[in-house]
Short mmCIF file of C-alpha atoms in Angstrom, two decimals:
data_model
loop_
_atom_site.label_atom_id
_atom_site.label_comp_id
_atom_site.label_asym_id
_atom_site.label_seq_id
_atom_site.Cartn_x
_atom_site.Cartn_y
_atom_site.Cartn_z
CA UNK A 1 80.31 112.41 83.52
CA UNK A 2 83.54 113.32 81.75
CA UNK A 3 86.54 110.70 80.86
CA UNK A 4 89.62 110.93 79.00
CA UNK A 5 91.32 108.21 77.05
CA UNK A 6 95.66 108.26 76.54
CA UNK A 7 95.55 105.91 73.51
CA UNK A 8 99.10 105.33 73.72
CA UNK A 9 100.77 103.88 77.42
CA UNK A 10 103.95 104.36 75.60
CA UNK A 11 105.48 106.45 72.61
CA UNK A 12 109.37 105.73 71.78
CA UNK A 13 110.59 108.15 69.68
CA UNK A 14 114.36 108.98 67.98
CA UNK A 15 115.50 112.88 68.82
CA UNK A 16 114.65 115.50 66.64
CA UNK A 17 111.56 112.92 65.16
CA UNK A 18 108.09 114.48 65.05
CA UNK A 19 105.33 112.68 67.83
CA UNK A 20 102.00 112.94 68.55
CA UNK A 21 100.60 111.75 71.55
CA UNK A 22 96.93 110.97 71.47
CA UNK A 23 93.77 111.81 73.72
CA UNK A 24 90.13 111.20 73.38
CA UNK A 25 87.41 112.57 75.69
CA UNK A 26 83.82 111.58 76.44
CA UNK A 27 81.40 114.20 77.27
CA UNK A 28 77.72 115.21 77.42
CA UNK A 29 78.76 119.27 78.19
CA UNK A 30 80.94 121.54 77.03
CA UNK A 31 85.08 120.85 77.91
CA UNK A 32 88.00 122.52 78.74
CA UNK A 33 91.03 120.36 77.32
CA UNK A 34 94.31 120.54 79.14
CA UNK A 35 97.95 118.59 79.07
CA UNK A 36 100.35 118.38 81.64
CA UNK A 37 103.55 117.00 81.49
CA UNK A 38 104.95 115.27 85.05
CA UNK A 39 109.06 114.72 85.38
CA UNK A 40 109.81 111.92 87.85
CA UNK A 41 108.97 112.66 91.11
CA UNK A 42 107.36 116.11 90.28
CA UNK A 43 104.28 117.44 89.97
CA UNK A 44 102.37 118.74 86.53
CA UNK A 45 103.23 121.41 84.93
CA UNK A 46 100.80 122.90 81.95
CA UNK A 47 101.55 122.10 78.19
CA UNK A 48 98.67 124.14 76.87
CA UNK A 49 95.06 124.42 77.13
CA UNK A 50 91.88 124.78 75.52
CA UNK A 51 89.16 126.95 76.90
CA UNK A 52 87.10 128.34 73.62
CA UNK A 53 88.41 130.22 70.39
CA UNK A 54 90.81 129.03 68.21
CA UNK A 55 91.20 124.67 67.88
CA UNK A 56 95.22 124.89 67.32
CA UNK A 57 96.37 125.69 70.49
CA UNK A 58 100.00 126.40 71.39
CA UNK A 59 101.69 125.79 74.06
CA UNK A 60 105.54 125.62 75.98
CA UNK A 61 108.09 123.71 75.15
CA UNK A 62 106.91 123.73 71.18
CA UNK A 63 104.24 121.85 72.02
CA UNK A 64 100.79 122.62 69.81
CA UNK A 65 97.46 120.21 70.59
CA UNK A 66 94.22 120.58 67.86
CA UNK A 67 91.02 120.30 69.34
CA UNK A 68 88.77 118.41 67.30
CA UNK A 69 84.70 118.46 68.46
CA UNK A 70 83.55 116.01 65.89
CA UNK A 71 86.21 113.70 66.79
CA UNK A 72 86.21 114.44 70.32
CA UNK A 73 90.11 114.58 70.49
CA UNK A 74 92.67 116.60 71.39
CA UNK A 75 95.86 115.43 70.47
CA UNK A 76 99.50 116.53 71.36
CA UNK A 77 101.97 117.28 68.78
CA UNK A 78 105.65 118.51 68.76
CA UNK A 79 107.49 118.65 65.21
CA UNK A 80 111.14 117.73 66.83
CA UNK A 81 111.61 116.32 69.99
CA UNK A 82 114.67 116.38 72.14
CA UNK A 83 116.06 113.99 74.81
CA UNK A 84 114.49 116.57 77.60
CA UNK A 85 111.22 115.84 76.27
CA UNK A 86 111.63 112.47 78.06
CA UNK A 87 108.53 112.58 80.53
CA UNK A 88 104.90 111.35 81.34
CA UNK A 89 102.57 113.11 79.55
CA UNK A 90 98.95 113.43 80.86
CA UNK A 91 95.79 114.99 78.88
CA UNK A 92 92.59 116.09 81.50
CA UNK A 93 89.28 117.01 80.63
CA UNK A 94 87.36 119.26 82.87
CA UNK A 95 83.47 120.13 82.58
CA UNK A 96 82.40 123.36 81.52
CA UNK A 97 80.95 124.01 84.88
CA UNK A 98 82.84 126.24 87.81
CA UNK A 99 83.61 123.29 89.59
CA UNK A 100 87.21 123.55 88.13
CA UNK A 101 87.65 119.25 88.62
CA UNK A 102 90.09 117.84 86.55
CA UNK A 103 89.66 114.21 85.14
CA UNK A 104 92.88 112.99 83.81
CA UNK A 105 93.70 110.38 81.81
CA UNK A 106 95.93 107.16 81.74
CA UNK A 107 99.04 108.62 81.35
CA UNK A 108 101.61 108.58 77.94
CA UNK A 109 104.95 108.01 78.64
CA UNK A 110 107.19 109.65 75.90
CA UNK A 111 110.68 108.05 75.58
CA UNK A 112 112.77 110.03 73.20
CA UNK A 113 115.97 108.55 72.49
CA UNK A 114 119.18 110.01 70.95
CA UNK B 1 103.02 131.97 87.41
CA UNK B 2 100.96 131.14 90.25
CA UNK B 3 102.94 128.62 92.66
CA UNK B 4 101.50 126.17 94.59
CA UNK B 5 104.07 124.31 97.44
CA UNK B 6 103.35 120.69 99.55
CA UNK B 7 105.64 120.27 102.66
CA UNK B 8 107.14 117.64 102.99
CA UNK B 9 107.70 116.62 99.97
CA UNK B 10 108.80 113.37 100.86
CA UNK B 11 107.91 111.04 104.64
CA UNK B 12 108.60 108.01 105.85
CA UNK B 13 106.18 107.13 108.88
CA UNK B 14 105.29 103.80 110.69
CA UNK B 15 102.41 101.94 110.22
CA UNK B 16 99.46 103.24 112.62
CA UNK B 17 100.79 106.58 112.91
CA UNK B 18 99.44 109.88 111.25
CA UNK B 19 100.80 111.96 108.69
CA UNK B 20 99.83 115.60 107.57
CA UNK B 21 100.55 117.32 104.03
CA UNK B 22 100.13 120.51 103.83
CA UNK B 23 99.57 122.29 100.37
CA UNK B 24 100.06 126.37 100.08
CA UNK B 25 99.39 128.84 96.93
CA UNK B 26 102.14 131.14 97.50
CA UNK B 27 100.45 134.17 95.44
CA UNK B 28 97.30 133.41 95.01
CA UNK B 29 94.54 132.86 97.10
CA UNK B 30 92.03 129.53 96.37
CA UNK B 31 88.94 128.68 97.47
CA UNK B 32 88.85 125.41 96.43
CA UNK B 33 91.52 123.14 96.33
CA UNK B 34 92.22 119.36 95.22
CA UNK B 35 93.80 116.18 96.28
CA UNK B 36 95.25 113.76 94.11
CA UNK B 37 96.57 110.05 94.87
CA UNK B 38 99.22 108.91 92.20
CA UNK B 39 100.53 104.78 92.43
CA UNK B 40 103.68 104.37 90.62
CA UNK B 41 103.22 104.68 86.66
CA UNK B 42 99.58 105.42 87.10
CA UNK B 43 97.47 108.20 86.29
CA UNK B 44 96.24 110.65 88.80
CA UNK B 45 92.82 109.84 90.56
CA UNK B 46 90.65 112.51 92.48
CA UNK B 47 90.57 111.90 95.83
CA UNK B 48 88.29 115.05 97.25
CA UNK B 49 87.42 118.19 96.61
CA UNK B 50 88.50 120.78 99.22
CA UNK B 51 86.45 123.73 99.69
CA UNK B 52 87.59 126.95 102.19
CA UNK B 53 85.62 127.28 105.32
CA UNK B 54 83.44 124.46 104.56
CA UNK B 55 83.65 120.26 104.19
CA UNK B 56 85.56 118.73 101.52
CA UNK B 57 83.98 116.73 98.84
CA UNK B 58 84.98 113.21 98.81
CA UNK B 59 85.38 110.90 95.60
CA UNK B 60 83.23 107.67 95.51
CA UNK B 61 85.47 105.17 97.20
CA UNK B 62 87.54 107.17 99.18
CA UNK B 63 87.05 107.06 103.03
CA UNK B 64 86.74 110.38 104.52
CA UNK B 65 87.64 109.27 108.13
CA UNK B 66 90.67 108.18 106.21
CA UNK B 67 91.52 110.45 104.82
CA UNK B 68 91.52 114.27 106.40
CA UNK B 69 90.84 117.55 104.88
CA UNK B 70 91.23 121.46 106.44
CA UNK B 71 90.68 124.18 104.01
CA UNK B 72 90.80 126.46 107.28
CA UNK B 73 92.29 129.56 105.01
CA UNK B 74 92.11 130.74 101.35
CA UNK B 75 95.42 129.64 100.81
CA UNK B 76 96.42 126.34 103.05
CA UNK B 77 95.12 123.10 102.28
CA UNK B 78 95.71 120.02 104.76
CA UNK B 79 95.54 116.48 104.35
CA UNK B 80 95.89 114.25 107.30
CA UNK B 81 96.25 110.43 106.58
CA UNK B 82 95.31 108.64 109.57
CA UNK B 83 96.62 105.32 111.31
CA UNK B 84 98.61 104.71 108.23
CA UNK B 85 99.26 101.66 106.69
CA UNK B 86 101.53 100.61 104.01
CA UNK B 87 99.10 100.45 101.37
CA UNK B 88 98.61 104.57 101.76
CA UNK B 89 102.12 104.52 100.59
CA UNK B 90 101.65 106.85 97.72
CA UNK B 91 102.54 110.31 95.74
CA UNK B 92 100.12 112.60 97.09
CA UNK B 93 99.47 116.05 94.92
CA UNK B 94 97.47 118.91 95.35
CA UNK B 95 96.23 121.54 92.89
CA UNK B 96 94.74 124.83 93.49
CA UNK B 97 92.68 127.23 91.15
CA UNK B 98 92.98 131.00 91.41
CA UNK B 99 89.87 132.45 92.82
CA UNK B 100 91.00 135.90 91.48
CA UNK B 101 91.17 134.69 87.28
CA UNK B 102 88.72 132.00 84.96
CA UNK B 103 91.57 130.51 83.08
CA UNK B 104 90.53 127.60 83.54
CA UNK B 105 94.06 126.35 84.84
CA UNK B 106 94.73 124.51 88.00
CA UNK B 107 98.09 125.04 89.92
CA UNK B 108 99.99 121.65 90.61
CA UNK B 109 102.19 121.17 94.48
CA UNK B 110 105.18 119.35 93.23
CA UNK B 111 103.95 116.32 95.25
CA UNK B 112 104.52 114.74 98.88
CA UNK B 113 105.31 111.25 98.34
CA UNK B 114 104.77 108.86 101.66
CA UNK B 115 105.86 105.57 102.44
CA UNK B 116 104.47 103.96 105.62
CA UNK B 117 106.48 100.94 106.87
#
């Protein structure tokens, strides 16, 4: 069975700061990586993903996430946030079958204030 | 992008009544389709599995008489909460993958949140 871990329930950040949010996965198979980002009262929208190929993988929004096998993380990075990055930010792990289920994790919520 | 819609997006129903969401790919067409059940400030848990033309796959824990799903065509999803009570008050989303593509990527409703009084 797959699970992901949001180290972070929180990240407060100043504008135009650098942030990382965190995720760690469990796994005995293959993963795709994925991280959404929710608004309040919305649904997900997709950051990025990881499938196979490169580990840096960019995404909208200047969002980038490295996927890191020996680690089993995939973190979430942005170099300069703005106040519209304001949002729960959710990483999901699904198994590298064709089931296409998506385990998600915990939940970061990035505050980014001015 | 693909676009996946859930009407309503928002109910209000009395306790003991039923209440159906309905979740539509707009351009795409998905044979398998998935419920989620989001509490406020919580992560989003799995409820089931929905599979076209055949019978959903339910979570561990989550009661399928409950808890009603039609996959009747390859691109409408139903979920029928029955006799609801105010504990089912939650933000229910559904996510579809494109049958036609492997990216890997699911397609997100924007969410039908219920309150049952």
């Amino acid at each position: 069975a797959q699970s992901v871990t949001q180290l972070d329930s929180q990240v407060p950040v100043f504008e135009e700061a650098p942030v990382e949010l965190r995720c760690n996965y469990s796994s005995s198979v293959s993963v795709y990586l994925f991280w959404y980002v929710q608004y309040p009262n919305q649904g997900l929208q997709l950051l990025l993903k990881y499938l196979s190929g490169s580990t840096l993988v960019k995404g909208i929004n200047g969002f980038e996430a490295e996927f890191n096998k020996s680690q089993t993380s995939f973190h979430l990075r942005k170099p300069s946030v703005h106040i519209s990055d304001t949002a729960e930010y959710f990483c999901a792990v699904r198994a590298g079958s064709n089931t296409g289920k998506l385990i998600f994790g915990q939940g970061t919520t990035l505050q980014v204030k001015p | 992008g693909a676009v996946v819609s859930q009407h309503p997006s928002w109910v209000i129903c009395k306790s003991g009544t039923s209440v159906k969401i309905e979740c539509r790919s707009l351009d795409f067409q998905a044979t398998t389709m998935f419920w989620y059940r989001q509490f406020p400030k919580q992560s989003l848990m799995l409820m089931a599995t929905s599979n076209e033309g055949s019978k959903a796959t339910y979570e561990q824990g989550v009661e399928k008489d409950k808890f009603l799903i039609n996959h009747a065509s390859l691109t409408l999803s139903t979920l029928t909460v029955t006799s609801a009570h105010p504990e089912d008050s939650s933000f229910y989303i559904c996510s579809a993958r494109d049958a036609g593509t492997n990216t890997g990527e699911l397609f997100f409703g924007e969410g039908s949140r219920l309150t049952v009084l």
